[in-house]
Amino acid sequence: MALTMTSRRGKKTPRTPVSTNCGYCPLREQPAELWCTLCKQGLCSDCKVHHRSVGSTKKHEVLPIEEYHKLLNFVSNMKEFCGLHGKKFDYYCVNHNCACCSGCLASKHAKCNSTHFIDDNLTQLKTPRMLTELEKRSKELASDIHSIRDNRKENIKNIEQQRQKIQKEIVNARKTINQFLDKIEHDTLVNLTMAEEKQIGELDDVMLEFVTIEKNIKHINKYVSNIKNFGSDSKTFLATCEMEAKLEKEEKSLHKMYEDERLKQRDMELKFNPTFASLYNEVKSFGDIIVKKNPVRIISARSRQSNNSRNQNEGASVTVFGVRKPTCLLTLKRSISIKKGKRDNYITSCTVLPNGKFIFVDCSDKRLIVCHEDGSHNRDIPLPNQPWDLTVVGRQRVAVTVPLEHAILIIDVASGLTIQRFDVESQCYGIDFSDGKLVVISHRDGIKFINLEGNVEESLSLSVSNVWYVAVCNDQIVYSEWNTHTIHCCDRDGKPLWKFKDENLRNPRAITYDEEGHVYVTGRWSNNVVAISPDGKQSKVLLSKADGLDCPTGVFYEKDKRRLLLCSSFQGSVSYYEVTIAGQKSSACSIS
């Protein structure tokens, strides 16, 4: 049996449980292996066989003796004295479902209308009924959970079937559109051929007229030559007049061709139907995927009542990092497909300007891609070499790292012009902007703080070299080391604060943070986005491959609108999430 010592203040100190002997052969002092809950006796290895074979006891419920000791500890550790007043719990408040002393009864439970004196009413109090009811409720809850689990499995199956159905509808719609386009293409080509034949025919007729006129002119020239050599004066005069009349006739024929536009230059071109132009600009998808959430009517009335009571008492918040914070929800607001350039996309970073425009870094095609807030393409800004990362330094300006050029470019997005260029000593990759300074990280030279005149004001050496990205939050500098799958954090003096490494994060890339200092980082190999607590001790996978992620790299948290911009490296796909907090509107994401 487990023995305890009870102090006057109600604190119990459990002693180490001693072995429980068999209750059916006490003289042998055999250690019990099981405990019968009905006989309330221990059973040794020999007696448990007999206990199971006898008709009157074979259906008794038994527990392993270790579980029985745990149960003893639980019961014996129940407090019998009030920690506030030092008095024994003599009363039980049914309204609050708790024991209370006379001091609590007078102060906290004075207005409660259902309090009982435990010793006088113990048999009438709900102790036996409470256990029965508790067991019943526990079984009902377990049954409800089982029903919910089955329902969720069925829902997953339905979602998969619905996805297949929608996919077939899209394919069929594509076939119908293709057939329609094939038809109008054929009709248009037929019209083109007919137009070509008509114009060529008319031009051939003109050419035939030219042949006749040219033949007549040659005849006139030959006739004039003969008259000059052989004719008398009078005959020459008459012949000349006749030839002049014939030549005048040919001139009139040619002049008539000019007048009736038969000699005008003919060119063919296609005037596109304006409806097609509107399709390019207005139609972005076959349709919107709408998810309807309908109530599930499988939970028992008792469970619903319990849930309602629990929600009223606890609200919508959960405990995170020792502070009560709401649950973070990411809602996909828009998916964008980045326009492919001359080469395959390799998107390495992204950001959002104050005016809402998205900017993406395409390392492969040496360009910045600017998109409107609705996802439509705005413009491309060509760069001299492959860019890597960028940060906003003004309402319309960004700073871009170009590692192979050993340079940082300040670019005006509105005009697409490079306003300034800062040359650095080594290849620089990650960049952020804090307190009016550019914070740049490189493999060889660590971290440098550069003002907007291009002067290096501070430098921090690092003990690692394979670093890609950097972000500054308050007085903390966070950077990613891709080859060891590690996120480092140090202060502005370079002193290490914490280091995060987890199997859920592989090949960490871009880093961003919210207004509370939570760090968001993309895992390119792990195909996810991981949120890390400000102290680096806790983490949570917010998005994964199941959410459609494929080699994510760039990520940016828009603090004033609480929106998360995420892009994949090769596919050119961009996702735009709204960060909402259950129960609050002004808090950032919490990790639970």
Coordinates of C-alpha atoms in Angstrom, one line a residue:
M1 CA 0.0 0.0 0.0
A2 CA 1.1 3.6 -0.7
L3 CA 1.4 5.6 2.6
T4 CA 1.3 9.3 2.9
M5 CA 1.9 11.9 5.6
T6 CA -0.6 14.8 5.9
S7 CA 0.4 18.2 7.3
R8 CA -2.0 20.7 8.9
R9 CA -1.9 22.9 5.8
G10 CA -3.2 20.0 3.7
K11 CA 0.1 19.2 1.9
K12 CA 0.6 15.4 1.5
T13 CA 4.0 13.9 0.9
P14 CA 3.6 10.4 -0.7
R15 CA 5.9 7.7 0.5
T16 CA 7.4 5.2 -1.8
P17 CA 4.8 2.5 -2.4
V18 CA 5.5 -0.8 -0.6
S19 CA 4.7 -4.0 -2.3
T20 CA 1.1 -5.2 -2.0
N21 CA 0.8 -8.8 -0.9
C22 CA -1.8 -11.3 -2.0
G23 CA -5.0 -11.1 0.1
Y24 CA -5.9 -14.8 -0.3
C25 CA -2.7 -16.3 1.0
P26 CA -1.4 -13.8 3.6
L27 CA 0.7 -16.4 5.5
R28 CA 2.8 -16.9 2.4
E29 CA 3.3 -13.2 1.9
Q30 CA 3.3 -13.5 -1.9
P31 CA 3.5 -10.2 -3.8
A32 CA 0.4 -9.4 -5.7
E33 CA 0.4 -9.1 -9.5
L34 CA -3.3 -8.0 -9.9
W35 CA -5.9 -6.1 -7.8
C36 CA -9.5 -7.1 -7.9
T37 CA -11.7 -4.0 -7.8
L38 CA -14.7 -5.9 -6.4
C39 CA -13.0 -8.2 -3.9
K40 CA -10.6 -5.4 -3.0
Q41 CA -7.8 -7.9 -2.6
G42 CA -4.4 -8.4 -4.2
L43 CA -3.9 -11.6 -6.3
C44 CA -0.6 -13.4 -6.6
S45 CA 0.4 -15.5 -9.6
D46 CA -1.2 -18.6 -8.2
C47 CA -4.4 -17.0 -6.8
K48 CA -5.1 -15.1 -10.0
V49 CA -5.6 -18.3 -11.9
H50 CA -8.0 -19.6 -9.3
H51 CA -9.8 -16.2 -9.2
R52 CA -10.4 -16.3 -13.0
S53 CA -11.7 -19.9 -12.9
V54 CA -14.2 -19.6 -10.1
G55 CA -17.7 -18.7 -11.5
S56 CA -18.4 -16.1 -8.8
T57 CA -15.2 -14.1 -9.5
K58 CA -14.2 -14.8 -13.1
K59 CA -16.1 -11.7 -14.4
H60 CA -14.5 -9.4 -11.7
E61 CA -12.6 -6.5 -13.1
V62 CA -8.9 -6.6 -12.2
L63 CA -6.1 -4.1 -12.6
P64 CA -2.3 -4.5 -12.8
I65 CA -0.9 -3.8 -9.4
E66 CA 1.2 -0.9 -10.8
E67 CA -2.0 0.8 -11.9
Y68 CA -3.5 0.2 -8.5
H69 CA -0.6 1.9 -6.9
K70 CA -0.9 4.9 -9.2
L71 CA -4.6 5.1 -8.3
L72 CA -3.7 5.0 -4.6
N73 CA -1.2 7.8 -5.1
F74 CA -3.8 9.9 -6.9
V75 CA -6.5 9.4 -4.2
S76 CA -4.0 9.9 -1.4
N77 CA -2.7 13.1 -2.9
M78 CA -6.1 14.8 -2.8
K79 CA -5.9 17.8 -0.6
E80 CA -8.0 17.8 2.6
F81 CA -7.1 21.2 3.9
C82 CA -7.5 24.7 2.4
G83 CA -4.3 26.2 1.2
L84 CA -5.6 29.7 1.8
H85 CA -7.2 29.4 5.2
G86 CA -5.4 26.3 6.6
K87 CA -8.8 24.7 7.5
K88 CA -10.2 21.3 6.6
F89 CA -12.5 21.0 3.6
D90 CA -15.7 20.4 5.5
Y91 CA -18.1 21.6 2.8
Y92 CA -18.8 20.8 -0.8
C93 CA -20.3 23.4 -3.2
V94 CA -22.4 21.8 -5.9
N95 CA -22.7 25.1 -7.8
H96 CA -18.9 25.2 -8.3
N97 CA -18.1 21.5 -8.0
C98 CA -15.4 22.0 -5.4
A99 CA -14.6 21.4 -1.8
C100 CA -14.3 24.4 0.6
C101 CA -13.5 25.2 4.2
S102 CA -15.6 27.4 6.5
G103 CA -13.5 30.4 5.5
C104 CA -14.2 29.9 1.8
L105 CA -17.8 29.3 2.6
A106 CA -18.1 32.7 4.2
S107 CA -16.2 34.6 1.6
K108 CA -16.4 33.0 -1.8
H109 CA -19.5 30.8 -1.5
A110 CA -21.8 33.0 0.6
K111 CA -24.3 33.4 -2.3
C112 CA -24.2 29.7 -3.4
N113 CA -27.5 27.9 -2.7
S114 CA -26.2 24.4 -2.9
T115 CA -23.5 23.7 -0.3
H116 CA -23.3 20.6 1.9
F117 CA -21.5 19.6 5.0
I118 CA -19.5 16.6 3.9
D119 CA -19.5 14.5 7.0
D120 CA -23.2 14.8 7.7
N121 CA -24.3 14.3 4.1
L122 CA -21.6 12.0 2.7
T123 CA -24.0 9.2 2.0
Q124 CA -26.6 11.5 0.5
L125 CA -24.0 13.5 -1.4
K126 CA -23.3 12.5 -4.9
T127 CA -20.1 10.5 -4.3
P128 CA -21.4 7.2 -5.6
R129 CA -23.7 8.8 -8.1
M130 CA -20.8 11.1 -9.2
L131 CA -18.6 8.2 -10.0
T132 CA -21.3 6.5 -11.9
E133 CA -22.2 9.7 -13.8
L134 CA -18.5 10.4 -14.4
E135 CA -18.0 6.9 -15.9
K136 CA -21.1 7.3 -18.0
R137 CA -20.0 10.7 -19.3
S138 CA -16.5 9.4 -20.0
K139 CA -17.9 6.5 -22.1
E140 CA -20.3 8.9 -23.9
L141 CA -17.4 11.2 -24.7
A142 CA -15.2 8.3 -25.9
S143 CA -18.2 7.2 -28.1
D144 CA -18.6 10.7 -29.4
I145 CA -14.9 10.9 -30.3
H146 CA -15.0 7.6 -32.1
S147 CA -18.1 8.8 -34.1
I148 CA -16.3 12.1 -34.9
R149 CA -13.2 10.2 -36.0
D150 CA -15.2 8.0 -38.3
N151 CA -17.0 11.1 -39.6
R152 CA -13.7 12.9 -40.3
K153 CA -12.4 9.8 -42.1
E154 CA -15.5 9.8 -44.2
N155 CA -15.1 13.5 -44.8
I156 CA -11.6 13.0 -46.1
K157 CA -12.8 10.3 -48.4
N158 CA -15.5 12.6 -49.7
I159 CA -13.0 15.5 -50.2
E160 CA -10.8 13.2 -52.3
Q161 CA -13.8 12.1 -54.4
Q162 CA -14.9 15.7 -54.8
R163 CA -11.4 16.6 -55.9
Q164 CA -11.5 13.9 -58.6
K165 CA -15.0 15.1 -59.7
I166 CA -13.9 18.7 -60.0
Q167 CA -10.7 17.6 -61.8
K168 CA -12.9 15.8 -64.4
E169 CA -15.1 18.8 -64.7
I170 CA -12.1 21.0 -65.4
V171 CA -10.7 18.5 -67.9
N172 CA -14.1 18.3 -69.7
A173 CA -14.4 22.1 -69.7
R174 CA -10.9 22.2 -71.2
K175 CA -11.9 19.7 -73.9
T176 CA -15.0 21.7 -74.7
I177 CA -13.0 24.9 -75.0
N178 CA -10.4 23.2 -77.1
Q179 CA -13.1 21.9 -79.5
F180 CA -14.6 25.4 -79.7
L181 CA -11.2 27.0 -80.3
D182 CA -10.4 24.3 -82.9
K183 CA -13.6 25.2 -84.8
I184 CA -13.1 28.9 -84.8
E185 CA -9.4 28.4 -85.7
H186 CA -10.5 26.3 -88.7
D187 CA -13.2 28.8 -89.8
T188 CA -10.7 31.7 -89.5
L189 CA -8.1 29.8 -91.5
V190 CA -10.7 29.1 -94.2
N191 CA -11.5 32.8 -94.3
L192 CA -7.8 33.6 -94.5
T193 CA -7.4 31.2 -97.5
M194 CA -10.4 32.7 -99.3
A195 CA -9.1 36.2 -98.7
E196 CA -5.7 35.3 -100.0
E197 CA -7.1 33.7 -103.1
K198 CA -9.4 36.7 -103.8
Q199 CA -6.5 39.2 -103.5
I200 CA -4.1 37.1 -105.6
G201 CA -6.8 36.7 -108.3
E202 CA -7.4 40.4 -108.5
L203 CA -3.7 41.1 -108.7
D204 CA -3.4 38.5 -111.4
D205 CA -6.1 40.3 -113.4
V206 CA -4.1 43.5 -113.1
M207 CA -1.0 41.8 -114.2
L208 CA -2.8 40.5 -117.4
E209 CA -3.9 44.1 -118.2
F210 CA -0.3 45.2 -117.8
V211 CA 0.8 42.5 -120.2
T212 CA -1.6 43.8 -122.8
I213 CA -0.6 47.5 -122.3
E214 CA 3.0 46.6 -122.4
K215 CA 2.5 44.7 -125.7
N216 CA 0.7 47.7 -127.2
I217 CA 3.4 50.1 -126.1
K218 CA 6.1 47.9 -127.8
H219 CA 4.0 47.8 -131.0
I220 CA 3.8 51.6 -130.9
N221 CA 7.6 52.0 -130.4
K222 CA 8.3 49.6 -133.3
Y223 CA 5.9 51.4 -135.6
V224 CA 7.3 54.9 -134.8
S225 CA 10.8 53.6 -135.5
N226 CA 9.8 52.3 -138.9
I227 CA 8.1 55.6 -139.8
K228 CA 11.2 57.6 -139.0
N229 CA 13.3 55.4 -141.4
F230 CA 11.0 54.9 -144.3
G231 CA 8.0 57.2 -144.4
S232 CA 7.5 60.5 -146.4
D233 CA 6.8 63.7 -144.6
S234 CA 3.0 63.6 -145.1
K235 CA 2.7 60.0 -144.1
T236 CA 5.0 60.4 -141.2
F237 CA 2.8 63.2 -139.9
L238 CA -0.4 61.1 -140.3
A239 CA 1.2 58.0 -138.7
T240 CA 2.6 60.1 -135.8
C241 CA -0.9 61.4 -135.0
E242 CA -2.3 57.9 -135.1
M243 CA 0.4 56.5 -132.8
E244 CA 0.0 59.5 -130.4
A245 CA -3.8 58.7 -130.1
K246 CA -3.0 55.0 -129.4
L247 CA -0.4 56.0 -126.7
E248 CA -2.8 58.4 -125.1
K249 CA -5.3 55.5 -124.9
E250 CA -2.8 53.4 -123.0
E251 CA -2.0 56.2 -120.7
K252 CA -5.7 56.6 -119.9
S253 CA -5.9 52.9 -119.2
L254 CA -3.1 53.2 -116.7
H255 CA -4.5 56.3 -115.1
K256 CA -7.8 54.6 -114.7
M257 CA -6.1 51.8 -112.8
Y258 CA -4.7 54.4 -110.3
E259 CA -8.2 55.9 -109.9
D260 CA -10.0 52.7 -109.2
E261 CA -7.4 51.6 -106.6
R262 CA -6.3 48.5 -108.5
L263 CA -2.7 49.6 -108.1
K264 CA -2.8 50.1 -104.3
Q265 CA -0.6 48.0 -102.1
R266 CA -2.5 45.1 -100.5
D267 CA -1.5 43.7 -97.1
M268 CA -3.4 41.2 -94.9
E269 CA -3.5 41.3 -91.1
L270 CA -5.6 39.8 -88.4
K271 CA -7.8 42.0 -86.2
F272 CA -8.3 39.9 -83.0
N273 CA -11.8 39.7 -81.6
P274 CA -11.7 42.0 -78.5
T275 CA -13.4 39.3 -76.5
F276 CA -10.2 37.3 -76.6
A277 CA -8.2 40.2 -75.2
S278 CA -10.6 40.4 -72.3
L279 CA -10.2 36.7 -71.7
Y280 CA -6.5 37.2 -71.2
N281 CA -7.0 40.0 -68.7
E282 CA -10.1 38.9 -66.9
V283 CA -10.3 35.1 -66.9
K284 CA -7.7 33.8 -64.4
S285 CA -9.1 30.3 -63.7
F286 CA -11.9 27.9 -64.6
G287 CA -13.6 28.9 -61.4
D288 CA -13.2 29.4 -57.7
I289 CA -12.9 26.4 -55.4
I290 CA -15.6 27.0 -52.7
V291 CA -15.4 25.1 -49.4
K292 CA -18.7 24.9 -47.5
K293 CA -18.6 24.0 -43.9
N294 CA -21.8 22.4 -42.7
P295 CA -22.6 21.4 -39.0
V296 CA -22.0 17.8 -38.0
R297 CA -24.9 16.3 -36.1
I298 CA -23.2 13.4 -34.5
I299 CA -22.3 14.8 -31.0
S300 CA -24.5 13.8 -28.1
A301 CA -26.5 16.4 -26.2
R302 CA -24.3 15.9 -23.1
S303 CA -21.2 16.6 -25.1
R304 CA -22.6 19.7 -26.7
Q305 CA -23.7 21.0 -23.3
S306 CA -20.2 20.3 -21.9
N307 CA -18.5 22.0 -24.9
N308 CA -20.7 25.1 -24.5
S309 CA -19.9 25.3 -20.9
R310 CA -16.2 24.9 -21.5
N311 CA -16.2 27.5 -24.2
Q312 CA -17.9 30.0 -21.9
N313 CA -15.3 29.4 -19.2
E314 CA -12.2 29.3 -21.3
G315 CA -12.9 31.4 -24.4
A316 CA -10.9 30.9 -27.6
S317 CA -7.3 31.2 -26.3
V318 CA -4.7 28.6 -25.5
T319 CA -1.5 28.8 -23.4
V320 CA 1.6 29.5 -25.4
F321 CA 5.1 30.3 -24.0
G322 CA 3.5 30.7 -20.5
V323 CA 1.2 33.5 -21.8
R324 CA -2.5 33.1 -22.8
K325 CA -2.7 33.8 -26.5
P326 CA -5.2 33.0 -29.2
T327 CA -4.9 30.3 -31.8
C328 CA -3.4 31.3 -35.1
L329 CA -5.3 30.5 -38.3
L330 CA -3.9 30.8 -41.9
T331 CA -6.5 31.3 -44.6
L332 CA -5.5 31.1 -48.2
K333 CA -6.7 34.3 -49.9
R334 CA -5.2 34.0 -53.3
S335 CA -2.9 31.8 -55.4
I336 CA -0.8 33.4 -58.1
S337 CA 1.1 31.9 -61.0
I338 CA 4.2 34.0 -61.9
K339 CA 4.7 34.6 -65.6
K340 CA 7.6 32.6 -66.9
G341 CA 10.4 34.5 -68.5
K342 CA 13.0 33.4 -71.0
R343 CA 14.2 30.6 -68.7
D344 CA 12.5 28.5 -66.0
N345 CA 11.6 30.4 -62.9
Y346 CA 13.9 30.3 -59.8
I347 CA 12.2 32.5 -57.3
T348 CA 14.5 33.2 -54.3
S349 CA 12.7 36.0 -52.4
C350 CA 9.6 38.2 -52.2
T351 CA 8.3 41.3 -50.4
V352 CA 5.4 43.7 -50.4
L353 CA 5.6 47.4 -51.0
P354 CA 3.6 49.9 -48.9
N355 CA 1.3 50.4 -51.9
G356 CA 0.4 46.7 -51.8
K357 CA 2.4 45.6 -54.9
F358 CA 4.2 42.2 -54.7
I359 CA 7.8 42.0 -55.8
F360 CA 9.5 38.6 -56.5
V361 CA 13.2 37.9 -57.2
D362 CA 13.8 35.6 -60.2
C363 CA 17.4 34.5 -59.9
S364 CA 17.3 32.4 -63.1
D365 CA 16.0 35.1 -65.5
K366 CA 17.9 38.0 -63.8
R367 CA 14.8 40.1 -63.1
L368 CA 12.5 41.5 -60.5
I369 CA 8.8 40.6 -61.1
V370 CA 6.3 43.2 -60.0
C371 CA 2.6 42.2 -59.6
H372 CA -0.5 44.1 -58.5
E373 CA -2.3 43.2 -55.3
D374 CA -4.8 41.1 -57.2
G375 CA -2.0 39.0 -58.7
S376 CA -2.0 40.4 -62.2
H377 CA 1.4 41.1 -63.8
N378 CA 2.6 44.7 -63.6
R379 CA 6.1 44.7 -65.0
D380 CA 9.6 43.1 -65.1
I381 CA 12.7 44.9 -64.1
P382 CA 15.8 43.5 -65.8
L383 CA 19.0 43.3 -63.7
P384 CA 22.7 43.0 -64.8
N385 CA 23.1 39.6 -63.1
Q386 CA 21.4 37.0 -61.0
P387 CA 19.8 38.6 -57.9
W388 CA 19.2 36.7 -54.7
D389 CA 17.3 38.7 -52.0
L390 CA 15.6 42.1 -51.5
T391 CA 14.2 44.4 -48.8
V392 CA 12.0 47.5 -48.9
V393 CA 13.9 50.8 -48.2
G394 CA 11.2 53.3 -49.2
R395 CA 7.7 53.6 -50.6
Q396 CA 8.8 52.7 -54.1
R397 CA 12.4 51.5 -53.5
V398 CA 14.0 48.2 -52.8
A399 CA 17.5 47.1 -52.1
V400 CA 18.6 43.9 -54.1
T401 CA 21.6 41.7 -53.5
V402 CA 23.5 40.6 -56.7
P403 CA 26.1 38.0 -55.4
L404 CA 28.0 37.5 -58.6
E405 CA 28.4 41.2 -59.0
H406 CA 29.5 41.7 -55.4
A407 CA 26.9 44.5 -55.3
I408 CA 23.8 45.9 -53.7
L409 CA 21.4 47.8 -56.0
I410 CA 18.9 50.4 -54.9
I411 CA 16.0 50.2 -57.4
D412 CA 13.1 52.5 -58.0
V413 CA 10.2 50.2 -58.7
A414 CA 8.0 52.8 -60.4
S415 CA 10.6 53.6 -63.1
G416 CA 12.6 50.4 -63.0
L417 CA 15.8 52.4 -62.8
T418 CA 18.8 51.6 -60.6
I419 CA 19.2 54.7 -58.4
Q420 CA 22.4 53.6 -56.5
R421 CA 24.9 50.8 -56.5
F422 CA 27.0 49.7 -53.5
D423 CA 30.0 47.4 -54.2
V424 CA 30.9 45.0 -51.4
E425 CA 34.0 42.9 -50.9
S426 CA 32.4 39.4 -51.2
Q427 CA 29.3 37.7 -52.5
C428 CA 26.3 39.0 -50.4
Y429 CA 23.1 37.0 -50.2
G430 CA 20.5 37.8 -47.5
I431 CA 19.4 41.4 -46.8
D432 CA 17.1 43.2 -44.5
F433 CA 16.5 46.9 -43.6
S434 CA 16.5 48.1 -39.9
D435 CA 17.0 51.4 -38.2
G436 CA 17.9 53.1 -41.5
K437 CA 20.7 50.6 -42.3
L438 CA 21.0 47.6 -44.7
V439 CA 21.8 44.4 -42.9
V440 CA 23.6 42.1 -45.3
I441 CA 25.0 38.6 -44.8
S442 CA 27.6 36.8 -46.9
H443 CA 29.4 33.4 -46.7
R444 CA 32.8 34.9 -46.1
D445 CA 32.4 38.3 -44.3
G446 CA 29.5 37.5 -41.9
I447 CA 27.0 40.4 -41.3
K448 CA 27.5 44.0 -42.2
F449 CA 25.5 47.1 -41.4
I450 CA 25.6 49.5 -44.4
N451 CA 24.0 53.0 -44.5
L452 CA 22.1 54.3 -47.5
E453 CA 25.3 56.1 -48.7
G454 CA 27.0 52.7 -49.0
N455 CA 29.3 53.1 -46.0
V456 CA 29.9 50.0 -43.7
E457 CA 29.1 51.2 -40.1
E458 CA 29.4 47.8 -38.3
S459 CA 30.5 44.3 -38.9
L460 CA 29.8 41.0 -37.2
S461 CA 31.9 37.9 -37.8
L462 CA 30.1 34.5 -37.8
S463 CA 31.3 31.1 -36.8
V464 CA 29.4 29.5 -39.7
S465 CA 29.7 30.2 -43.4
N466 CA 26.9 28.5 -45.4
V467 CA 24.3 31.2 -44.7
W468 CA 21.6 32.4 -47.1
Y469 CA 19.1 34.7 -45.4
V470 CA 19.0 37.2 -42.5
A471 CA 16.2 39.1 -40.7
V472 CA 16.4 41.7 -37.9
C473 CA 13.7 41.8 -35.2
N474 CA 14.1 44.5 -32.6
D475 CA 17.6 43.8 -31.2
Q476 CA 17.8 40.2 -32.5
I477 CA 19.4 39.1 -35.7
V478 CA 18.2 35.7 -37.1
Y479 CA 20.0 33.9 -40.0
S480 CA 19.7 30.5 -41.7
E481 CA 22.4 28.0 -42.2
W482 CA 21.2 25.7 -44.9
N483 CA 23.6 22.8 -44.8
T484 CA 23.2 22.0 -41.1
H485 CA 19.4 22.8 -41.2
T486 CA 19.9 25.4 -38.4
I487 CA 18.4 28.8 -37.5
H488 CA 20.8 31.0 -35.5
C489 CA 19.9 34.1 -33.4
C490 CA 22.3 36.6 -31.9
D491 CA 22.2 40.1 -30.6
R492 CA 23.6 43.2 -32.4
D493 CA 27.0 42.6 -30.8
G494 CA 27.1 39.1 -32.2
K495 CA 26.5 37.3 -28.9
P496 CA 24.5 34.0 -29.6
L497 CA 21.1 34.0 -28.0
W498 CA 19.6 30.7 -29.2
K499 CA 19.9 28.1 -31.9
F500 CA 17.1 26.1 -33.4
K501 CA 17.4 22.7 -35.2
D502 CA 14.5 20.3 -35.7
E503 CA 13.9 17.3 -37.9
N504 CA 10.8 19.1 -39.3
L505 CA 13.0 21.9 -40.8
R506 CA 15.3 20.9 -43.7
N507 CA 17.4 23.3 -45.8
P508 CA 16.0 26.5 -44.2
R509 CA 15.8 29.5 -46.5
A510 CA 14.0 32.9 -46.2
I511 CA 13.1 34.4 -42.8
T512 CA 10.5 36.8 -41.7
Y513 CA 8.8 37.7 -38.4
D514 CA 5.6 39.1 -37.0
E515 CA 5.0 42.0 -34.6
E516 CA 5.4 39.7 -31.5
G517 CA 8.8 38.4 -32.7
H518 CA 7.7 34.9 -33.9
V519 CA 10.1 33.8 -36.6
Y520 CA 8.7 32.3 -39.9
V521 CA 11.1 30.3 -42.0
T522 CA 10.7 28.2 -45.1
G523 CA 12.1 24.7 -45.4
R524 CA 13.0 24.0 -49.0
W525 CA 13.7 20.3 -48.6
S526 CA 11.1 19.7 -45.9
N527 CA 8.5 21.5 -48.1
N528 CA 7.0 23.5 -45.2
V529 CA 6.8 26.8 -43.3
V530 CA 7.8 26.6 -39.6
A531 CA 7.0 29.2 -36.9
I532 CA 9.6 29.5 -34.1
S533 CA 9.0 31.2 -30.8
P534 CA 10.9 34.4 -29.9
D535 CA 13.1 32.4 -27.5
G536 CA 13.7 29.6 -30.0
K537 CA 12.4 27.0 -27.7
Q538 CA 9.1 26.1 -29.4
S539 CA 8.0 25.6 -33.0
K540 CA 5.1 24.7 -35.1
V541 CA 4.7 23.6 -38.7
L542 CA 2.1 26.0 -40.2
L543 CA 2.1 24.8 -43.8
S544 CA 3.4 21.7 -45.4
K545 CA 3.4 19.7 -48.6
A546 CA -0.2 18.7 -47.9
D547 CA -1.0 22.4 -48.3
G548 CA 0.5 22.3 -51.8
L549 CA 4.0 23.6 -50.9
D550 CA 6.8 22.6 -53.4
C551 CA 10.3 23.7 -52.6
P552 CA 9.3 27.0 -50.8
T553 CA 11.9 29.7 -50.6
G554 CA 10.7 33.3 -50.2
V555 CA 8.4 34.3 -47.4
F556 CA 7.3 37.7 -46.2
Y557 CA 5.0 38.8 -43.3
E558 CA 3.1 42.0 -43.9
K559 CA 2.7 43.3 -40.4
D560 CA 0.2 46.1 -40.9
K561 CA -2.3 43.8 -42.7
R562 CA -1.3 40.5 -41.0
R563 CA -0.8 38.7 -44.3
L564 CA 1.8 36.1 -45.2
L565 CA 3.3 36.0 -48.8
L566 CA 4.9 32.7 -49.7
C567 CA 6.5 31.6 -53.0
S568 CA 8.0 28.3 -54.4
S569 CA 11.4 28.3 -56.1
F570 CA 10.9 26.5 -59.4
Q571 CA 7.1 26.3 -60.0
G572 CA 6.5 30.0 -59.9
S573 CA 3.5 29.5 -57.7
V574 CA 2.7 32.1 -55.0
S575 CA 0.3 31.8 -52.1
Y576 CA -1.1 34.7 -50.1
Y577 CA -2.4 33.9 -46.6
E578 CA -4.5 36.0 -44.2
V579 CA -3.4 35.5 -40.6
T580 CA -6.4 35.6 -38.3
I581 CA -6.6 35.0 -34.5
A582 CA -9.5 33.3 -32.9
G583 CA -11.0 35.6 -30.4
Q584 CA -8.8 38.6 -31.1
K585 CA -8.1 41.0 -34.0
S586 CA -4.9 42.7 -32.9
S587 CA -2.6 39.8 -32.0
A588 CA -0.1 38.0 -34.1
C589 CA 0.3 34.3 -34.6
S590 CA 0.9 32.1 -31.5
I591 CA 2.5 28.7 -31.4
S592 CA 0.7 25.9 -29.5

